[in-house]
Amino acid sequence: MEENNELINNPAVEYTDDNIRHLSDMEHVRTRPGMYIGKLGDGSHAEDGIYVLLKEIIDNSIDEFKMQAGKKIEIIIEENLRVSVRDYGRGIPQGKLIEAVSVLNTGGKYDSKAFKKSVGLNGVGVKAVNALSSRFEVRSYRDGKVRIATFAKGDLLTDTTQDTTEENGTYIFFEPDNLLFENYSFRPEFVETMLRNYTYLNTGLAIIYNGQRILSRNGLVDLLNDNMTAVGLYPIIHLKGEDIEIAFTHTGQYGEEYYSFVNGQHTTQGGTHQSAFKEHIARTIKEYFNKNMDYADIRNGLVAAIAVNVEEPLFESQTKIKLGSTNMAPGGPTVNKFVGDFVKTEVDNYLHKHTHILFDAPHGPGALRDDEGVAGFHQRLAALRVFNLGGAFGNDAQLRARMAGKFKRPRPAVPHARVHFPRGMDGIPPDIGERIAVQNMFRAAGHMFHGLLRSQKNQSCIHYCSNFLNDVLLI
């Protein structure tokens, strides 16, 4: 009762005109930084805000490259604290330089003719970097003139224009505000991963990072080769079309692994493009091989990358890590149909032309395999997949080493092994025939021990299987 009386006697907090405030653009960013860059952090995680700041600046330079203006970006990070980025694109139009870096919702990318498939479309990114930096400087080099503006926490300090002999382009320097990003430090490994992803998606682009040259000649193939932790069961399939590129293979590992991108932006949480790829890659493989299997089984062991270019993309947050667009362009085909049509046509055509890619029953990870000669044989053995179906040998390093060494030297013929030649391999040399015979025997042994290994993952079981292989294969 006393509590109720106390509440009644307490006057309400006054709410008057004085409580209504208007924040400038820069004040709003500093007051609510999470709306613009997600978490703040100190740089110890790849998702921390200082990497979003760096990404926002680089995105603009990447957009210049995509518009065929500038093939080189120079990035310097001093003492893991201060960042400078120089591109050789067209340079920010000098008459609007101040507005372009300090007024929200201002930019040239609202005009889709200038930046048809840009990732930075909402006029926020570089302004957020300016507001959240204790020091910020922008230079626009255009036609023999350079306009230079400096800021502190979003407030303009100086603005000058002078003659220059430097190439056209844009230079930006920023130092994140230590009051917001307490004790921050850029981690070189996170920065390098980000930069490599940019080069995978933009073949021909050279990024110079603290004097180190980073580039990619094979796009998504380089991405998978650099990131896969297991040997592919067949060579990476790499297919490109207008506004889409995919690469994939299967490995001996369980689970699925995807790298997806939109307009060069790494969408770490996927989105409509990744969901479409997962659906249609499994459907296409299932239909081609006419196998009655679940899509999840077909995708098991899949490692894949997909990159699409979307006009006016919609992301689920300012950090742009998940695509929400349902259409490839205003009035264009849906993302699902666009990706599905490409995968169905191109992957199906590839499998018809490369008949050495075969389908395996789902006893372990990886639905496809390569049975093309010695290369396919070694890839298959390198993964130790045929007889490692239940994972029982996963911790037996000695046996793995012995098996790996076994297949580096010539082997005698296996007279009683039954050889099943894959399609398109008639008339293969005898040596390869022997190797395929051994492979088929491995497959038979694997099926024989599969149930036992799954139920008895113990040392005696491993010794039994090891002795069998010793006797038959002369290890």
PDB file of N, CA, C and O in Angstrom, residues 192-203 215-230 236 238 245-249 257-262 264-268 303-307:
ATOM      1  N   GLU A 192      44.430  -8.932 -44.273  1.00  0.00           N
ATOM      2  CA  GLU A 192      44.870  -9.645 -45.476  1.00  0.00           C
ATOM      3  C   GLU A 192      43.771 -10.549 -46.017  1.00  0.00           C
ATOM      4  O   GLU A 192      43.582 -10.646 -47.236  1.00  0.00           O
ATOM      5  N   THR A 193      43.025 -11.213 -45.135  1.00  0.00           N
ATOM      6  CA  THR A 193      41.904 -12.037 -45.589  1.00  0.00           C
ATOM      7  C   THR A 193      40.880 -11.197 -46.327  1.00  0.00           C
ATOM      8  O   THR A 193      40.368 -11.588 -47.394  1.00  0.00           O
ATOM      9  N   MET A 194      40.567 -10.040 -45.789  1.00  0.00           N
ATOM     10  CA  MET A 194      39.615  -9.140 -46.444  1.00  0.00           C
ATOM     11  C   MET A 194      40.112  -8.733 -47.817  1.00  0.00           C
ATOM     12  O   MET A 194      39.366  -8.764 -48.805  1.00  0.00           O
ATOM     13  N   LEU A 195      41.382  -8.371 -47.907  1.00  0.00           N
ATOM     14  CA  LEU A 195      41.932  -7.905 -49.175  1.00  0.00           C
ATOM     15  C   LEU A 195      42.001  -9.029 -50.201  1.00  0.00           C
ATOM     16  O   LEU A 195      41.754  -8.813 -51.394  1.00  0.00           O
ATOM     17  N   ARG A 196      42.342 -10.226 -49.761  1.00  0.00           N
ATOM     18  CA  ARG A 196      42.377 -11.357 -50.692  1.00  0.00           C
ATOM     19  C   ARG A 196      40.987 -11.635 -51.255  1.00  0.00           C
ATOM     20  O   ARG A 196      40.833 -11.972 -52.431  1.00  0.00           O
ATOM     21  N   ASN A 197      39.965 -11.521 -50.410  1.00  0.00           N
ATOM     22  CA  ASN A 197      38.605 -11.715 -50.906  1.00  0.00           C
ATOM     23  C   ASN A 197      38.268 -10.710 -51.996  1.00  0.00           C
ATOM     24  O   ASN A 197      37.599 -11.045 -52.975  1.00  0.00           O
ATOM     25  N   TYR A 198      38.731  -9.484 -51.836  1.00  0.00           N
ATOM     26  CA  TYR A 198      38.501  -8.486 -52.878  1.00  0.00           C
ATOM     27  C   TYR A 198      39.159  -8.912 -54.193  1.00  0.00           C
ATOM     28  O   TYR A 198      38.573  -8.763 -55.269  1.00  0.00           O
ATOM     29  N   THR A 199      40.372  -9.439 -54.118  1.00  0.00           N
ATOM     30  CA  THR A 199      41.073  -9.806 -55.348  1.00  0.00           C
ATOM     31  C   THR A 199      40.468 -11.051 -55.992  1.00  0.00           C
ATOM     32  O   THR A 199      40.475 -11.180 -57.215  1.00  0.00           O
ATOM     33  N   TYR A 200      39.964 -12.005 -55.177  1.00  0.00           N
ATOM     34  CA  TYR A 200      39.309 -13.176 -55.747  1.00  0.00           C
ATOM     35  C   TYR A 200      38.122 -12.763 -56.616  1.00  0.00           C
ATOM     36  O   TYR A 200      37.838 -13.387 -57.643  1.00  0.00           O
ATOM     37  N   LEU A 201      37.434 -11.722 -56.170  1.00  0.00           N
ATOM     38  CA  LEU A 201      36.221 -11.294 -56.870  1.00  0.00           C
ATOM     39  C   LEU A 201      36.515 -10.308 -57.986  1.00  0.00           C
ATOM     40  O   LEU A 201      35.603  -9.990 -58.771  1.00  0.00           O
ATOM     41  N   ASN A 202      37.729  -9.841 -58.072  1.00  0.00           N
ATOM     42  CA  ASN A 202      38.064  -8.813 -59.050  1.00  0.00           C
ATOM     43  C   ASN A 202      39.404  -9.157 -59.695  1.00  0.00           C
ATOM     44  O   ASN A 202      40.428  -8.525 -59.429  1.00  0.00           O
ATOM     45  N   THR A 203      39.402 -10.201 -60.523  1.00  0.00           N
ATOM     46  CA  THR A 203      40.640 -10.621 -61.170  1.00  0.00           C
ATOM     47  C   THR A 203      41.182  -9.475 -62.025  1.00  0.00           C
ATOM     48  O   THR A 203      40.437  -8.805 -62.747  1.00  0.00           O
ATOM     49  N   LEU A 215      47.058 -10.233 -55.469  1.00  0.00           N
ATOM     50  CA  LEU A 215      46.202 -10.316 -56.655  1.00  0.00           C
ATOM     51  C   LEU A 215      45.796 -11.765 -56.873  1.00  0.00           C
ATOM     52  O   LEU A 215      46.348 -12.689 -56.283  1.00  0.00           O
ATOM     53  N   SER A 216      44.793 -11.945 -57.734  1.00  0.00           N
ATOM     54  CA  SER A 216      44.311 -13.284 -58.053  1.00  0.00           C
ATOM     55  C   SER A 216      44.157 -13.403 -59.557  1.00  0.00           C
ATOM     56  O   SER A 216      43.620 -12.492 -60.200  1.00  0.00           O
ATOM     57  N   ARG A 217      44.633 -14.506 -60.101  1.00  0.00           N
ATOM     58  CA  ARG A 217      44.511 -14.746 -61.542  1.00  0.00           C
ATOM     59  C   ARG A 217      43.377 -15.713 -61.870  1.00  0.00           C
ATOM     60  O   ARG A 217      42.907 -15.748 -63.009  1.00  0.00           O
ATOM     61  N   ASN A 218      42.935 -16.494 -60.876  1.00  0.00           N
ATOM     62  CA  ASN A 218      41.926 -17.520 -61.153  1.00  0.00           C
ATOM     63  C   ASN A 218      40.644 -17.338 -60.353  1.00  0.00           C
ATOM     64  O   ASN A 218      39.832 -18.260 -60.256  1.00  0.00           O
ATOM     65  N   GLY A 219      40.460 -16.186 -59.754  1.00  0.00           N
ATOM     66  CA  GLY A 219      39.209 -15.867 -59.090  1.00  0.00           C
ATOM     67  C   GLY A 219      38.822 -16.840 -57.994  1.00  0.00           C
ATOM     68  O   GLY A 219      39.605 -17.137 -57.091  1.00  0.00           O
ATOM     69  N   LEU A 220      37.603 -17.362 -58.078  1.00  0.00           N
ATOM     70  CA  LEU A 220      37.073 -18.211 -57.014  1.00  0.00           C
ATOM     71  C   LEU A 220      37.826 -19.527 -56.866  1.00  0.00           C
ATOM     72  O   LEU A 220      37.802 -20.141 -55.795  1.00  0.00           O
ATOM     73  N   VAL A 221      38.499 -19.968 -57.920  1.00  0.00           N
ATOM     74  CA  VAL A 221      39.323 -21.180 -57.792  1.00  0.00           C
ATOM     75  C   VAL A 221      40.450 -20.925 -56.789  1.00  0.00           C
ATOM     76  O   VAL A 221      40.750 -21.774 -55.941  1.00  0.00           O
ATOM     77  N   ASP A 222      41.071 -19.763 -56.882  1.00  0.00           N
ATOM     78  CA  ASP A 222      42.112 -19.410 -55.919  1.00  0.00           C
ATOM     79  C   ASP A 222      41.536 -19.343 -54.511  1.00  0.00           C
ATOM     80  O   ASP A 222      42.185 -19.770 -53.540  1.00  0.00           O
ATOM     81  N   LEU A 223      40.330 -18.811 -54.374  1.00  0.00           N
ATOM     82  CA  LEU A 223      39.709 -18.717 -53.052  1.00  0.00           C
ATOM     83  C   LEU A 223      39.556 -20.094 -52.423  1.00  0.00           C
ATOM     84  O   LEU A 223      39.932 -20.306 -51.260  1.00  0.00           O
ATOM     85  N   LEU A 224      39.001 -21.054 -53.179  1.00  0.00           N
ATOM     86  CA  LEU A 224      38.802 -22.393 -52.619  1.00  0.00           C
ATOM     87  C   LEU A 224      40.132 -23.073 -52.331  1.00  0.00           C
ATOM     88  O   LEU A 224      40.304 -23.697 -51.280  1.00  0.00           O
ATOM     89  N   ASN A 225      41.088 -22.966 -53.254  1.00  0.00           N
ATOM     90  CA  ASN A 225      42.391 -23.596 -53.031  1.00  0.00           C
ATOM     91  C   ASN A 225      43.092 -23.032 -51.810  1.00  0.00           C
ATOM     92  O   ASN A 225      43.783 -23.748 -51.076  1.00  0.00           O
ATOM     93  N   ASP A 226      42.929 -21.741 -51.565  1.00  0.00           N
ATOM     94  CA  ASP A 226      43.593 -21.105 -50.425  1.00  0.00           C
ATOM     95  C   ASP A 226      42.906 -21.407 -49.106  1.00  0.00           C
ATOM     96  O   ASP A 226      43.513 -21.262 -48.041  1.00  0.00           O
ATOM     97  N   ASN A 227      41.637 -21.815 -49.144  1.00  0.00           N
ATOM     98  CA  ASN A 227      40.879 -21.966 -47.898  1.00  0.00           C
ATOM     99  C   ASN A 227      40.483 -23.399 -47.573  1.00  0.00           C
ATOM    100  O   ASN A 227      40.133 -23.679 -46.426  1.00  0.00           O
ATOM    101  N   MET A 228      40.511 -24.305 -48.535  1.00  0.00           N
ATOM    102  CA  MET A 228      40.103 -25.683 -48.249  1.00  0.00           C
ATOM    103  C   MET A 228      41.086 -26.354 -47.297  1.00  0.00           C
ATOM    104  O   MET A 228      42.295 -26.211 -47.441  1.00  0.00           O
ATOM    105  N   THR A 229      40.553 -27.071 -46.331  1.00  0.00           N
ATOM    106  CA  THR A 229      41.390 -27.793 -45.369  1.00  0.00           C
ATOM    107  C   THR A 229      41.471 -29.279 -45.680  1.00  0.00           C
ATOM    108  O   THR A 229      42.111 -30.025 -44.947  1.00  0.00           O
ATOM    109  N   ALA A 230      40.792 -29.713 -46.744  1.00  0.00           N
ATOM    110  CA  ALA A 230      40.850 -31.118 -47.160  1.00  0.00           C
ATOM    111  C   ALA A 230      41.011 -31.168 -48.674  1.00  0.00           C
ATOM    112  O   ALA A 230      40.663 -30.227 -49.384  1.00  0.00           O
ATOM    113  N   ILE A 236      38.360 -28.613 -58.989  1.00  0.00           N
ATOM    114  CA  ILE A 236      37.349 -27.588 -58.767  1.00  0.00           C
ATOM    115  C   ILE A 236      36.649 -27.241 -60.082  1.00  0.00           C
ATOM    116  O   ILE A 236      37.292 -26.979 -61.090  1.00  0.00           O
ATOM    117  N   HIS A 238      34.714 -24.650 -62.153  1.00  0.00           N
ATOM    118  CA  HIS A 238      34.653 -23.184 -62.150  1.00  0.00           C
ATOM    119  C   HIS A 238      33.872 -22.720 -63.365  1.00  0.00           C
ATOM    120  O   HIS A 238      34.262 -22.978 -64.502  1.00  0.00           O
ATOM    121  N   GLU A 245      29.287 -16.035 -60.975  1.00  0.00           N
ATOM    122  CA  GLU A 245      30.465 -16.906 -61.028  1.00  0.00           C
ATOM    123  C   GLU A 245      30.344 -17.903 -59.887  1.00  0.00           C
ATOM    124  O   GLU A 245      29.997 -17.533 -58.757  1.00  0.00           O
ATOM    125  N   ILE A 246      30.595 -19.177 -60.179  1.00  0.00           N
ATOM    126  CA  ILE A 246      30.554 -20.203 -59.138  1.00  0.00           C
ATOM    127  C   ILE A 246      31.778 -21.093 -59.244  1.00  0.00           C
ATOM    128  O   ILE A 246      32.379 -21.234 -60.308  1.00  0.00           O
ATOM    129  N   ALA A 247      32.147 -21.696 -58.133  1.00  0.00           N
ATOM    130  CA  ALA A 247      33.220 -22.694 -58.090  1.00  0.00           C
ATOM    131  C   ALA A 247      32.883 -23.666 -56.973  1.00  0.00           C
ATOM    132  O   ALA A 247      32.412 -23.247 -55.909  1.00  0.00           O
ATOM    133  N   PHE A 248      33.119 -24.970 -57.208  1.00  0.00           N
ATOM    134  CA  PHE A 248      32.792 -25.928 -56.153  1.00  0.00           C
ATOM    135  C   PHE A 248      33.527 -27.243 -56.375  1.00  0.00           C
ATOM    136  O   PHE A 248      33.967 -27.575 -57.477  1.00  0.00           O
ATOM    137  N   THR A 249      33.647 -27.990 -55.300  1.00  0.00           N
ATOM    138  CA  THR A 249      34.136 -29.360 -55.309  1.00  0.00           C
ATOM    139  C   THR A 249      33.602 -30.044 -54.061  1.00  0.00           C
ATOM    140  O   THR A 249      32.977 -29.403 -53.213  1.00  0.00           O
ATOM    141  N   GLU A 257      30.350 -26.024 -46.785  1.00  0.00           N
ATOM    142  CA  GLU A 257      31.092 -24.784 -46.568  1.00  0.00           C
ATOM    143  C   GLU A 257      30.880 -23.876 -47.779  1.00  0.00           C
ATOM    144  O   GLU A 257      31.064 -24.307 -48.917  1.00  0.00           O
ATOM    145  N   TYR A 258      30.475 -22.624 -47.505  1.00  0.00           N
ATOM    146  CA  TYR A 258      30.151 -21.710 -48.585  1.00  0.00           C
ATOM    147  C   TYR A 258      30.847 -20.363 -48.393  1.00  0.00           C
ATOM    148  O   TYR A 258      31.012 -19.887 -47.264  1.00  0.00           O
ATOM    149  N   TYR A 259      31.225 -19.777 -49.511  1.00  0.00           N
ATOM    150  CA  TYR A 259      31.737 -18.412 -49.566  1.00  0.00           C
ATOM    151  C   TYR A 259      30.866 -17.673 -50.584  1.00  0.00           C
ATOM    152  O   TYR A 259      30.846 -18.052 -51.758  1.00  0.00           O
ATOM    153  N   SER A 260      30.145 -16.666 -50.137  1.00  0.00           N
ATOM    154  CA  SER A 260      29.230 -15.982 -51.047  1.00  0.00           C
ATOM    155  C   SER A 260      29.508 -14.484 -51.061  1.00  0.00           C
ATOM    156  O   SER A 260      29.908 -13.902 -50.045  1.00  0.00           O
ATOM    157  N   PHE A 261      29.270 -13.881 -52.226  1.00  0.00           N
ATOM    158  CA  PHE A 261      29.597 -12.479 -52.437  1.00  0.00           C
ATOM    159  C   PHE A 261      28.528 -11.812 -53.288  1.00  0.00           C
ATOM    160  O   PHE A 261      27.932 -12.446 -54.169  1.00  0.00           O
ATOM    161  N   VAL A 262      28.313 -10.537 -53.029  1.00  0.00           N
ATOM    162  CA  VAL A 262      27.409  -9.716 -53.835  1.00  0.00           C
ATOM    163  C   VAL A 262      28.128  -8.415 -54.174  1.00  0.00           C
ATOM    164  O   VAL A 262      28.531  -7.676 -53.275  1.00  0.00           O
ATOM    165  N   GLY A 264      31.023  -7.888 -54.938  1.00  0.00           N
ATOM    166  CA  GLY A 264      32.318  -7.838 -54.278  1.00  0.00           C
ATOM    167  C   GLY A 264      32.255  -7.850 -52.773  1.00  0.00           C
ATOM    168  O   GLY A 264      33.293  -7.961 -52.107  1.00  0.00           O
ATOM    169  N   GLN A 265      31.071  -7.760 -52.204  1.00  0.00           N
ATOM    170  CA  GLN A 265      30.900  -7.760 -50.748  1.00  0.00           C
ATOM    171  C   GLN A 265      30.775  -9.192 -50.236  1.00  0.00           C
ATOM    172  O   GLN A 265      29.946  -9.963 -50.719  1.00  0.00           O
ATOM    173  N   HIS A 266      31.597  -9.546 -49.250  1.00  0.00           N
ATOM    174  CA  HIS A 266      31.564 -10.885 -48.667  1.00  0.00           C
ATOM    175  C   HIS A 266      30.354 -11.002 -47.752  1.00  0.00           C
ATOM    176  O   HIS A 266      30.317 -10.418 -46.670  1.00  0.00           O
ATOM    177  N   THR A 267      29.342 -11.733 -48.185  1.00  0.00           N
ATOM    178  CA  THR A 267      28.129 -11.912 -47.397  1.00  0.00           C
ATOM    179  C   THR A 267      28.308 -13.135 -46.496  1.00  0.00           C
ATOM    180  O   THR A 267      27.923 -14.255 -46.846  1.00  0.00           O
ATOM    181  N   THR A 268      28.901 -12.897 -45.336  1.00  0.00           N
ATOM    182  CA  THR A 268      29.274 -13.999 -44.441  1.00  0.00           C
ATOM    183  C   THR A 268      28.065 -14.749 -43.903  1.00  0.00           C
ATOM    184  O   THR A 268      28.191 -15.908 -43.483  1.00  0.00           O
ATOM    185  N   VAL A 303      32.206 -27.896 -50.864  1.00  0.00           N
ATOM    186  CA  VAL A 303      32.867 -26.615 -50.611  1.00  0.00           C
ATOM    187  C   VAL A 303      32.642 -25.766 -51.851  1.00  0.00           C
ATOM    188  O   VAL A 303      33.023 -26.172 -52.954  1.00  0.00           O
ATOM    189  N   ALA A 304      32.018 -24.608 -51.683  1.00  0.00           N
ATOM    190  CA  ALA A 304      31.598 -23.851 -52.856  1.00  0.00           C
ATOM    191  C   ALA A 304      31.700 -22.352 -52.623  1.00  0.00           C
ATOM    192  O   ALA A 304      31.703 -21.874 -51.488  1.00  0.00           O
ATOM    193  N   ALA A 305      31.773 -21.627 -53.721  1.00  0.00           N
ATOM    194  CA  ALA A 305      31.767 -20.165 -53.685  1.00  0.00           C
ATOM    195  C   ALA A 305      30.853 -19.669 -54.789  1.00  0.00           C
ATOM    196  O   ALA A 305      30.810 -20.250 -55.887  1.00  0.00           O
ATOM    197  N   ILE A 306      30.115 -18.611 -54.505  1.00  0.00           N
ATOM    198  CA  ILE A 306      29.248 -17.989 -55.502  1.00  0.00           C
ATOM    199  C   ILE A 306      29.372 -16.488 -55.383  1.00  0.00           C
ATOM    200  O   ILE A 306      29.402 -15.941 -54.270  1.00  0.00           O
ATOM    201  N   ALA A 307      29.451 -15.824 -56.519  1.00  0.00           N
ATOM    202  CA  ALA A 307      29.509 -14.364 -56.560  1.00  0.00           C
ATOM    203  C   ALA A 307      28.517 -13.878 -57.600  1.00  0.00           C
ATOM    204  O   ALA A 307      28.492 -14.392 -58.723  1.00  0.00           O
TER     205      ALA A 307
END
